[in-house]
Short mmCIF file of C-alpha atoms in Angstrom, two decimals:
data_model
loop_
_atom_site.label_atom_id
_atom_site.label_comp_id
_atom_site.label_asym_id
_atom_site.label_seq_id
_atom_site.Cartn_x
_atom_site.Cartn_y
_atom_site.Cartn_z
CA MET A 1 -11.49 8.81 27.22
CA ASN A 2 -15.15 8.11 26.60
CA SER A 3 -16.57 10.58 29.12
CA LYS A 4 -14.48 13.53 27.96
CA LEU A 5 -15.48 13.32 24.31
CA THR A 6 -18.64 14.87 22.94
CA GLU A 7 -20.87 12.93 20.55
CA LYS A 8 -19.72 15.16 17.71
CA ARG A 9 -16.05 14.44 18.41
CA LYS A 10 -16.70 10.72 18.63
CA LYS A 11 -18.36 10.81 15.22
CA GLY A 12 -15.43 12.81 13.92
CA ILE A 13 -12.91 10.28 15.23
CA LEU A 14 -14.76 7.35 13.68
CA GLY A 15 -15.04 9.30 10.44
CA ILE A 16 -11.31 10.02 10.41
CA VAL A 17 -10.53 6.34 11.04
CA ALA A 18 -12.79 5.31 8.15
CA VAL A 19 -11.18 7.85 5.80
CA PHE A 20 -7.74 6.69 6.96
CA PHE A 21 -8.48 3.08 6.00
CA PHE A 22 -10.18 4.13 2.76
CA LEU A 23 -7.04 6.00 1.68
CA LEU A 24 -4.83 3.07 2.65
CA TYR A 25 -6.92 0.64 0.63
CA LEU A 26 -7.25 2.98 -2.32
CA SER A 27 -3.48 3.51 -2.49
CA LEU A 28 -3.07 -0.24 -3.06
CA CYS A 29 -5.23 -0.21 -6.20
CA PHE A 30 -3.02 1.67 -8.68
CA ASN A 31 -1.32 -1.31 -10.28
CA ASN A 32 -1.88 -3.84 -13.02
CA ASN A 33 -1.54 -7.01 -10.95
CA VAL A 34 -4.14 -9.77 -11.09
CA TRP A 35 -3.95 -13.43 -10.19
CA THR A 36 -5.88 -16.44 -11.50
CA ASP A 37 -9.13 -15.94 -9.58
CA GLU A 38 -9.15 -12.21 -10.30
CA ALA A 39 -8.63 -12.94 -13.99
CA PHE A 40 -11.64 -15.26 -13.83
CA THR A 41 -13.69 -12.42 -12.32
CA ILE A 42 -12.60 -9.98 -15.03
CA GLU A 43 -13.45 -12.44 -17.78
CA LEU A 44 -16.83 -13.31 -16.27
CA LEU A 45 -17.78 -9.64 -15.89
CA LYS A 46 -17.58 -9.25 -19.67
CA SER A 47 -20.87 -11.17 -19.80
CA ASP A 48 -24.34 -9.76 -19.23
CA MET A 49 -26.30 -10.57 -16.06
CA SER A 50 -27.69 -13.86 -17.35
CA GLY A 51 -24.26 -14.84 -18.64
CA ILE A 52 -22.79 -14.16 -15.19
CA VAL A 53 -25.36 -16.42 -13.55
CA GLN A 54 -24.67 -19.20 -16.06
CA GLY A 55 -20.93 -18.71 -15.72
CA THR A 56 -20.98 -19.01 -11.93
CA ALA A 57 -23.34 -21.99 -12.17
CA SER A 58 -20.60 -23.84 -14.05
CA ASP A 59 -17.97 -22.69 -11.54
CA VAL A 60 -17.80 -23.39 -7.78
CA HIS A 61 -19.11 -20.12 -6.31
CA PRO A 62 -22.52 -18.47 -6.11
CA PRO A 63 -23.19 -15.35 -8.24
CA LEU A 64 -24.05 -12.37 -6.00
CA TYR A 65 -20.62 -10.74 -5.85
CA TYR A 66 -20.32 -10.82 -9.63
CA LEU A 67 -23.79 -9.30 -10.04
CA ILE A 68 -22.91 -6.54 -7.56
CA ALA A 69 -19.67 -5.85 -9.42
CA LYS A 70 -21.54 -5.74 -12.74
CA CYS A 71 -23.91 -3.11 -11.34
CA PHE A 72 -20.94 -1.00 -10.21
CA ILE A 73 -19.33 -1.38 -13.63
CA TYR A 74 -22.33 0.24 -15.28
CA VAL A 75 -21.57 3.35 -13.20
CA LEU A 76 -17.77 3.29 -12.73
CA GLY A 77 -16.63 1.56 -15.90
CA ASN A 78 -14.66 -1.67 -16.05
CA SER A 79 -11.13 -0.43 -15.43
CA LEU A 80 -8.95 -2.44 -13.08
CA LEU A 81 -9.00 0.46 -10.61
CA ALA A 82 -12.81 0.47 -10.61
CA LEU A 83 -12.93 -3.30 -10.06
CA LYS A 84 -10.58 -3.03 -7.09
CA PHE A 85 -12.56 -0.08 -5.72
CA ILE A 86 -15.69 -2.26 -5.68
CA SER A 87 -14.00 -4.48 -3.09
CA ILE A 88 -13.13 -1.52 -0.87
CA VAL A 89 -16.78 -0.42 -0.55
CA PRO A 90 -17.96 -3.17 1.86
CA MET A 91 -14.92 -2.72 4.11
CA ILE A 92 -15.68 0.99 4.49
CA LEU A 93 -19.36 0.23 5.06
CA CYS A 94 -18.30 -2.01 7.95
CA MET A 95 -16.11 0.75 9.36
CA THR A 96 -18.84 3.41 9.12
CA TRP A 97 -22.33 1.95 9.26
CA GLY A 98 -21.16 -1.08 11.24
CA ALA A 99 -19.16 1.06 13.65
CA VAL A 100 -22.21 3.27 14.31
CA ILE A 101 -24.33 0.22 15.17
CA ILE A 102 -21.57 -1.06 17.48
CA TRP A 103 -21.21 2.36 19.12
CA ARG A 104 -24.92 2.59 19.90
CA ARG A 105 -25.06 -0.93 21.30
CA PHE A 106 -21.65 -1.47 22.91
CA GLY A 107 -20.11 1.98 23.27
CA PHE A 108 -17.63 4.22 21.49
CA ARG A 109 -14.56 2.29 22.60
CA ALA A 110 -15.95 -0.90 21.08
CA ALA A 111 -16.68 0.87 17.78
CA LEU A 112 -13.17 2.33 17.63
CA LEU A 113 -11.56 -1.00 18.49
CA PHE A 114 -13.71 -2.78 15.89
CA ASP A 115 -12.47 -0.53 13.09
CA PHE A 116 -8.84 -0.98 14.07
CA PHE A 117 -9.10 -4.71 14.67
CA LEU A 118 -10.83 -5.20 11.31
CA GLY A 119 -8.12 -3.19 9.58
CA ALA A 120 -5.26 -4.70 11.58
CA ILE A 121 -6.02 -8.42 11.16
CA PRO A 122 -3.27 -9.10 8.61
CA CYS A 123 -5.26 -11.09 6.05
CA THR A 124 -7.99 -8.48 5.61
CA MET A 125 -5.94 -5.73 3.97
CA GLU A 126 -4.69 -7.98 1.18
CA TYR A 127 -8.16 -9.20 0.28
CA ALA A 128 -9.84 -5.82 0.73
CA VAL A 129 -8.50 -4.78 -2.69
CA GLN A 130 -8.74 -8.06 -4.56
CA ILE A 131 -11.27 -8.48 -7.33
CA ARG A 132 -13.03 -11.26 -5.47
CA MET A 133 -16.02 -11.77 -3.20
CA TYR A 134 -14.29 -11.90 0.18
CA SER A 135 -14.76 -8.31 1.33
CA TRP A 136 -18.47 -8.47 0.46
CA ALA A 137 -18.76 -11.74 2.37
CA ILE A 138 -17.12 -10.02 5.38
CA PHE A 139 -19.74 -7.28 5.15
CA PHE A 140 -22.73 -9.64 4.96
CA ILE A 141 -21.58 -11.96 7.77
CA THR A 142 -20.59 -9.06 10.05
CA PHE A 143 -23.94 -7.37 9.63
CA MET A 144 -25.80 -10.65 10.05
CA GLY A 145 -24.04 -11.03 13.40
CA LEU A 146 -24.88 -7.47 14.43
CA TRP A 147 -28.51 -7.73 13.43
CA ALA A 148 -28.82 -11.16 15.07
CA TYR A 149 -27.85 -9.51 18.36
CA GLU A 150 -30.30 -6.67 17.74
CA ALA A 151 -33.02 -9.22 16.96
CA TYR A 152 -32.25 -10.93 20.26
CA ALA A 153 -32.11 -7.73 22.30
CA GLU A 154 -34.93 -5.67 20.79
CA GLU A 155 -38.63 -6.34 20.29
CA ARG A 156 -38.58 -5.42 16.61
CA TRP A 157 -39.27 -7.77 13.73
CA LEU A 158 -37.26 -5.49 11.42
CA TYR A 159 -34.02 -6.89 12.80
CA PHE A 160 -35.11 -10.41 11.87
CA ALA A 161 -35.69 -9.09 8.34
CA GLY A 162 -32.09 -7.82 8.41
CA VAL A 163 -30.88 -11.24 9.55
CA ALA A 164 -32.78 -12.90 6.72
CA ALA A 165 -31.50 -10.45 4.09
CA THR A 166 -27.85 -10.70 5.12
CA SER A 167 -27.99 -14.48 5.50
CA VAL A 168 -29.31 -14.86 1.96
CA ALA A 169 -26.75 -12.37 0.64
CA ALA A 170 -23.93 -14.27 2.40
CA ALA A 171 -25.17 -17.60 1.01
CA TYR A 172 -25.29 -16.13 -2.51
CA THR A 173 -21.74 -14.77 -2.09
CA HIS A 174 -19.66 -17.71 -0.80
CA TYR A 175 -20.55 -21.22 0.32
CA PHE A 176 -18.53 -21.06 3.52
CA ALA A 177 -20.18 -17.72 4.28
CA PHE A 178 -23.35 -19.82 3.91
CA VAL A 179 -21.96 -22.18 6.58
CA SER A 180 -21.26 -19.21 8.86
CA ALA A 181 -24.78 -17.88 8.28
CA ILE A 182 -26.26 -21.23 9.31
CA LEU A 183 -24.19 -21.12 12.50
CA ILE A 184 -25.39 -17.60 13.32
CA TYR A 185 -28.98 -18.70 12.82
CA GLY A 186 -28.30 -21.65 15.13
CA PHE A 187 -26.76 -19.44 17.82
CA LEU A 188 -29.70 -17.04 17.63
CA PHE A 189 -32.13 -19.94 18.02
CA LEU A 190 -30.33 -21.26 21.11
CA SER A 191 -30.09 -17.77 22.63
CA LEU A 192 -33.83 -17.23 22.25
CA LEU A 193 -34.66 -20.73 23.44
CA PHE A 194 -32.66 -20.54 26.67
CA THR A 195 -33.42 -16.94 27.64
CA PRO A 196 -36.53 -16.47 29.83
CA GLY A 197 -39.10 -14.31 28.08
CA LYS A 198 -37.51 -14.70 24.62
CA ARG A 199 -39.01 -18.02 23.51
CA ARG A 200 -42.08 -16.41 21.98
CA ARG A 201 -39.76 -14.69 19.52
CA LEU A 202 -38.84 -18.07 18.06
CA ILE A 203 -41.81 -17.56 15.73
CA GLU A 204 -40.05 -14.55 14.19
CA TRP A 205 -36.86 -16.63 13.99
CA PHE A 206 -38.75 -19.40 12.20
CA VAL A 207 -40.32 -16.96 9.72
CA SER A 208 -36.88 -15.47 9.06
CA VAL A 209 -35.43 -18.92 8.32
CA VAL A 210 -38.31 -19.82 6.01
CA VAL A 211 -37.96 -16.55 4.10
CA SER A 212 -34.20 -17.15 3.77
CA LEU A 213 -34.78 -20.65 2.39
CA ILE A 214 -37.41 -19.45 -0.08
CA LEU A 215 -35.10 -16.72 -1.36
CA TYR A 216 -32.28 -19.24 -1.78
CA LEU A 217 -34.39 -21.90 -3.52
CA PRO A 218 -33.67 -20.60 -7.07
CA TRP A 219 -29.96 -21.33 -6.59
CA MET A 220 -30.38 -24.76 -4.97
CA PRO A 221 -30.28 -26.76 -8.26
CA TYR A 222 -27.04 -25.05 -9.28
CA MET A 223 -25.56 -25.56 -5.83
CA LYS A 224 -26.39 -29.28 -6.06
CA ILE A 225 -24.60 -29.54 -9.42
CA GLN A 226 -21.56 -27.70 -8.07
CA VAL A 227 -21.38 -29.92 -4.98
CA LYS A 228 -21.48 -33.03 -7.16
CA GLY A 229 -18.75 -31.65 -9.41
CA VAL A 230 -16.52 -30.74 -6.48
CA SER A 231 -17.05 -34.14 -4.83
CA ARG A 232 -15.66 -35.79 -7.97
CA ASN A 233 -12.70 -33.53 -8.60
CA TYR A 234 -11.27 -30.40 -6.98
CA TRP A 235 -7.91 -28.69 -6.79
CA ILE A 236 -7.56 -28.39 -2.99
CA GLU A 237 -5.01 -30.69 -1.40
CA GLU A 238 -5.60 -33.02 1.54
CA ILE A 239 -5.98 -31.31 4.91
CA THR A 240 -3.44 -32.48 7.47
CA GLY A 241 -2.46 -31.40 10.96
CA GLU A 242 0.26 -29.25 9.40
CA THR A 243 -2.34 -27.62 7.15
CA VAL A 244 -4.49 -26.69 10.14
CA LYS A 245 -1.42 -25.40 11.97
CA ASP A 246 -0.78 -23.06 9.03
CA PHE A 247 -4.25 -21.52 9.38
CA PHE A 248 -3.01 -19.17 12.09
CA PRO A 249 0.00 -17.66 10.23
CA PHE A 250 -2.17 -17.08 7.14
CA LEU A 251 -4.69 -15.10 9.16
CA PHE A 252 -2.42 -13.31 11.64
CA ASP A 253 1.24 -13.30 10.59
CA MET A 254 3.09 -10.14 9.53
CA ASP A 255 6.60 -8.67 9.51
CA ILE A 256 6.73 -8.18 13.26
CA PRO A 257 8.48 -10.88 15.35
CA TRP A 258 6.09 -13.21 17.16
CA THR A 259 3.06 -11.62 15.50
CA THR A 260 1.00 -14.81 15.42
CA VAL A 261 1.78 -15.44 19.10
CA ILE A 262 0.76 -11.87 19.96
CA TRP A 263 -2.54 -12.27 18.13
CA MET A 264 -3.15 -15.62 19.81
CA PHE A 265 -2.53 -13.94 23.17
CA ILE A 266 -5.01 -11.16 22.31
CA LEU A 267 -7.60 -13.77 21.34
CA VAL A 268 -7.09 -15.64 24.60
CA VAL A 269 -7.41 -12.40 26.57
CA GLY A 270 -10.57 -11.63 24.61
CA ILE A 271 -12.05 -14.99 25.61
CA ALA A 272 -11.11 -14.36 29.25
CA PHE A 273 -12.74 -10.92 29.25
CA ALA A 274 -15.88 -12.28 27.58
CA VAL A 275 -16.16 -14.93 30.31
CA TYR A 276 -15.54 -12.22 32.92
CA ARG A 277 -18.39 -10.16 31.49
CA ILE A 278 -20.68 -13.17 31.85
CA CYS A 279 -19.62 -13.54 35.49
CA LYS A 280 -20.25 -9.81 36.05
CA LYS A 281 -23.88 -10.35 35.03
CA GLU A 282 -23.33 -8.93 31.56
CA ALA A 283 -24.16 -12.29 30.05
CA GLY A 284 -25.76 -10.95 26.89
CA GLU A 285 -22.69 -9.07 25.68
CA GLY A 286 -20.23 -11.69 26.95
CA ILE A 287 -22.04 -14.57 25.26
CA PHE A 288 -22.46 -12.54 22.06
CA ALA A 289 -18.70 -11.95 21.95
CA LEU A 290 -17.97 -15.65 22.45
CA LEU A 291 -20.47 -16.64 19.75
CA CYS A 292 -18.81 -14.18 17.34
CA PHE A 293 -15.54 -16.02 17.95
CA ALA A 294 -17.19 -19.44 17.82
CA THR A 295 -18.54 -18.79 14.31
CA PRO A 296 -15.16 -18.84 12.48
CA VAL A 297 -13.93 -21.68 14.69
CA LEU A 298 -16.93 -23.86 13.88
CA THR A 299 -16.84 -22.80 10.23
CA ALA A 300 -13.28 -24.11 10.08
CA VAL A 301 -14.28 -27.31 11.89
CA THR A 302 -17.13 -27.81 9.41
CA GLY A 303 -14.77 -27.32 6.49
CA VAL A 304 -12.21 -29.76 7.86
CA VAL A 305 -14.86 -32.40 8.65
CA MET A 306 -16.49 -32.05 5.22
CA SER A 307 -13.06 -32.33 3.62
CA SER A 308 -12.47 -35.56 5.54
CA LEU A 309 -15.86 -37.05 4.67
CA ILE A 310 -16.15 -35.98 1.02
CA ARG A 311 -12.87 -34.70 -0.41
CA PRO A 312 -10.67 -31.67 0.37
CA ILE A 313 -12.89 -28.61 -0.23
CA PHE A 314 -11.70 -26.17 2.44
CA ILE A 315 -8.77 -23.78 2.62
CA VAL A 316 -8.07 -21.15 5.26
CA ARG A 317 -8.93 -18.35 2.82
CA TYR A 318 -12.57 -19.43 3.19
CA LEU A 319 -12.50 -18.10 6.78
CA LEU A 320 -12.12 -14.53 5.52
CA PRO A 321 -15.90 -13.88 5.62
CA CYS A 322 -15.71 -14.34 9.42
CA MET A 323 -12.93 -11.85 10.06
CA GLY A 324 -15.40 -9.07 10.81
CA LEU A 325 -16.85 -11.26 13.55
CA VAL A 326 -13.36 -11.83 14.97
CA ALA A 327 -12.87 -8.05 15.10
CA LEU A 328 -16.33 -7.70 16.68
CA PHE A 329 -15.53 -10.38 19.28
CA LEU A 330 -12.35 -8.62 20.34
CA ALA A 331 -13.94 -5.17 20.35
CA VAL A 332 -16.94 -6.18 22.47
CA SER A 333 -15.00 -8.34 24.91
CA LEU A 334 -12.09 -5.93 25.49
CA ALA A 335 -13.53 -2.42 25.23
CA LYS A 336 -15.23 -1.97 28.60
CA TYR A 337 -12.63 -3.26 31.04
CA LEU A 338 -9.36 -1.96 29.56
CA ASP A 339 -7.96 0.72 31.86
CA ARG A 340 -6.62 4.12 30.80
CA LEU A 341 -3.12 2.78 30.18
CA VAL A 342 -3.93 -0.51 28.47
CA PHE A 343 -6.49 0.91 26.04
CA PRO A 344 -4.08 3.44 24.44
CA ALA A 345 -1.36 0.77 24.41
CA LEU A 346 -3.67 -1.60 22.54
CA LEU A 347 -4.60 1.12 20.06
CA PHE A 348 -0.90 1.86 19.55
CA PHE A 349 -0.22 -1.82 18.82
CA LEU A 350 -3.12 -1.92 16.35
CA VAL A 351 -1.91 1.21 14.56
CA CYS A 352 1.58 -0.33 14.31
CA ALA A 353 0.04 -3.56 13.03
CA VAL A 354 -1.98 -1.68 10.41
CA LEU A 355 1.05 0.28 9.19
CA THR A 356 3.22 -2.85 9.11
CA ASP A 357 0.58 -4.76 7.19
CA TYR A 358 0.20 -1.79 4.86
CA GLY A 359 3.94 -1.87 4.17
CA GLN A 360 3.69 -5.56 3.34
CA SER A 361 0.69 -4.88 1.10
CA VAL A 362 2.54 -2.12 -0.75
CA TYR A 363 5.39 -4.55 -1.34
CA ARG A 364 2.98 -7.25 -2.57
CA GLU A 365 1.08 -4.92 -4.88
CA TYR A 366 3.95 -2.89 -6.33
CA GLN A 367 7.30 -4.63 -5.80
CA TRP A 368 6.89 -8.33 -5.06
CA THR A 369 5.69 -9.40 -8.48
CA HIS A 370 7.50 -9.43 -11.80
CA THR A 371 4.41 -8.27 -13.69
CA LYS A 372 5.88 -5.06 -15.08
CA GLU A 373 9.16 -6.70 -16.09
CA THR A 374 7.29 -9.60 -17.71
CA GLU A 375 5.05 -7.27 -19.72
CA GLU A 376 8.04 -5.20 -20.85
CA PHE A 377 10.08 -8.27 -21.77
CA LEU A 378 7.38 -9.85 -23.95
CA ALA A 379 6.39 -6.52 -25.51
CA GLU A 380 10.00 -5.99 -26.56
CA ASN A 381 10.76 -9.52 -27.76
CA VAL A 382 7.60 -11.12 -29.20
CA LYS A 383 7.57 -10.40 -32.94
CA GLU A 384 5.28 -11.30 -35.82
CA GLY A 385 5.38 -15.04 -36.43
CA ASP A 386 6.16 -15.79 -32.78
CA ILE A 387 3.92 -17.62 -30.35
CA ILE A 388 3.53 -17.41 -26.57
CA ALA A 389 3.24 -20.91 -25.13
CA TYR A 390 2.31 -21.87 -21.59
CA ASN A 391 2.43 -25.28 -19.95
CA TYR A 392 -0.12 -24.83 -17.12
CA GLU A 393 -3.65 -24.58 -18.45
CA SER A 394 -5.14 -22.97 -15.34
CA TYR A 395 -3.09 -19.82 -16.01
CA LYS A 396 -4.72 -19.24 -19.40
CA LEU A 397 -7.10 -16.62 -17.99
CA ILE A 398 -4.16 -14.59 -16.69
CA TYR A 399 -2.31 -14.77 -19.99
CA ASP A 400 -5.47 -13.79 -21.87
CA TYR A 401 -5.84 -10.75 -19.62
CA TYR A 402 -2.29 -9.51 -20.14
CA TRP A 403 -1.71 -10.58 -23.75
CA ASN A 404 -5.13 -10.59 -25.31
CA ASP A 405 -3.83 -9.60 -28.75
CA GLU A 406 -0.92 -12.03 -28.97
CA GLU A 407 -1.41 -15.60 -30.12
CA LYS A 408 -1.09 -18.11 -27.30
CA VAL A 409 -1.15 -21.89 -27.20
CA LEU A 410 -0.87 -24.63 -24.61
CA TRP A 411 2.60 -26.19 -24.86
CA GLN A 412 1.22 -29.73 -24.70
CA GLU A 413 -0.79 -29.07 -27.87
CA ILE A 414 2.20 -27.99 -29.98
CA ASP A 415 3.47 -30.49 -32.55
CA LEU A 416 7.13 -29.51 -32.82
CA ASP A 417 7.56 -31.46 -36.07
CA THR A 418 4.95 -29.43 -37.93
CA ALA A 419 4.99 -26.14 -36.03
CA ASP A 420 5.79 -23.17 -38.28
CA TYR A 421 6.42 -20.57 -35.59
CA ARG A 422 9.48 -18.37 -35.90
CA THR A 423 10.05 -18.40 -32.13
CA ILE A 424 8.20 -20.03 -29.23
CA TRP A 425 8.30 -18.06 -25.99
CA LEU A 426 7.56 -20.69 -23.35
CA LEU A 427 6.20 -19.58 -19.96
CA ASP A 428 7.37 -22.56 -17.95
CA THR A 429 5.84 -23.21 -14.51
CA ILE A 430 6.75 -25.77 -11.86
CA TYR A 431 3.43 -27.56 -12.42
CA TRP A 432 4.52 -29.28 -15.63
CA PRO A 433 7.82 -30.94 -16.65
CA THR A 434 10.15 -28.57 -18.48
CA PRO A 435 11.03 -29.74 -22.02
CA THR A 436 14.64 -30.94 -21.97
CA ASP A 437 17.37 -29.94 -24.42
CA GLU A 438 17.50 -33.53 -25.65
CA TYR A 439 13.77 -33.65 -26.35
CA LEU A 440 13.86 -30.37 -28.23
CA ALA A 441 16.94 -31.37 -30.23
CA GLU A 442 15.21 -34.57 -31.37
CA HIS A 443 12.59 -32.40 -33.04
CA GLY A 444 15.01 -29.81 -34.41
CA TRP A 445 14.59 -27.13 -31.76
CA GLN A 446 16.74 -25.60 -29.06
CA ARG A 447 16.03 -23.40 -26.06
CA THR A 448 17.65 -20.42 -24.37
CA TYR A 449 16.85 -19.54 -20.78
CA MET A 450 15.77 -15.89 -20.59
CA GLY A 451 15.16 -15.50 -16.84
CA ASN A 452 12.65 -15.81 -14.03
CA TYR A 453 9.45 -13.84 -14.49
CA GLY A 454 5.88 -13.99 -13.29
CA ILE A 455 2.54 -12.32 -12.68
CA GLU A 456 1.14 -11.74 -9.18
CA HIS A 457 1.15 -15.16 -7.42
CA ASN A 458 2.26 -17.06 -10.54
CA ASP A 459 5.99 -17.43 -11.19
CA PHE A 460 7.53 -19.00 -14.28
CA LYS A 461 10.72 -19.20 -16.30
CA ILE A 462 10.77 -17.87 -19.84
CA TYR A 463 12.53 -19.93 -22.51
CA LYS A 464 13.18 -18.77 -26.04
CA ILE A 465 12.73 -21.83 -28.27
CA THR A 466 13.94 -21.64 -31.87
CA ARG A 467 14.72 -24.02 -34.71
CA ILE A 468 18.33 -25.17 -34.69
CA GLU A 469 18.85 -24.43 -38.38
CA ALA A 470 17.21 -21.02 -38.04
CA GLU A 471 19.53 -20.15 -35.17
CA ALA A 472 22.51 -21.32 -37.21
CA LEU A 473 21.58 -19.05 -40.08
#
């Protein structure tokens, strides 16, 4: 396949693939669905740049993604479509700029496989259109890995500058991307140290590390405060063996039977081919592929260990920044030695995986949630003198996004004996005990169950709560 295609056609194929994924991602953006973290992003982006920095300093994430999004907003506006589009940009940069770098270093097959693996890994499509930092973290960590290899292979200090820039950007985007960046720096150090003729380049590595640390120093005080706050109290549950076991379905499962097993098999084959490349005296590329795979593995190990030593602070979603490296590992390890039958078969599987995942994403974005029904129900039923109540405080940001004009109150703060609302529309989640008929009757109120509703990931029942005497009249 490679030898029969001209350079122009290869560029055309990679361009078509990038456009294909861009259109898929874009088609998932025309909805009005946001979940809690996205609502936080939307609220934070109402601030100016200094307000964003202060807002993230009091949260648990660094600020770069929000600052990038704010810059885009100045150009694109702050519509929900524009905010989702901002998350598509880094994915397409990986599939264009990243693919070109991979093509020049590892060949056209590797570049093509990288694009399809990145798009086919099930978890990436969902988060490629979310108003969060994950797609940008994928971009920074992927390019740090690519430039780390270039810094190792080429006698150019510019690649070390790229490593420094992307490492700092990753650290300012997500703390577990920071962990992955530290690992990449460590792997680059060991590669230079144990390769004859490369040790003198450790000076450039050292300068790169120092520059990275200097650039990150302004955020260190805020990071320290956030770490202290998380160590005292955080929402993540204890990590158990079952939790770790569920890492794999989150990352690789889709609506194809045995999908996780198939992906595990592909990963194992990728490891075997990487080892084979080392044995075939292609140690540089084989070791690079294995280190790409080792980065998410050791990032997960770090998260689990830190959760055991401090308190639970790691969830599998924090591995998303490494998914570009997983795609890179598979592309580099598999591309060269797949024969003329296996390579098209693998591409066919990846195309099927992409389309299946796309179908799931369409369902999630347009059909899975009750957002539209919930908006229509409350718009039709909430009248003047009514109140929307909610019993889970963490969902306030979502309710503020959807019903900014309506009055809302936390259920636990309502004094039923003095409340003068005509009707209370209670959004009742599983995270707080539902008020019983007996409790309401004691205070002169009664409830009527109106149905199951919800917004994005957040489901709730809606109860219409009215005064008993008012209902009787």
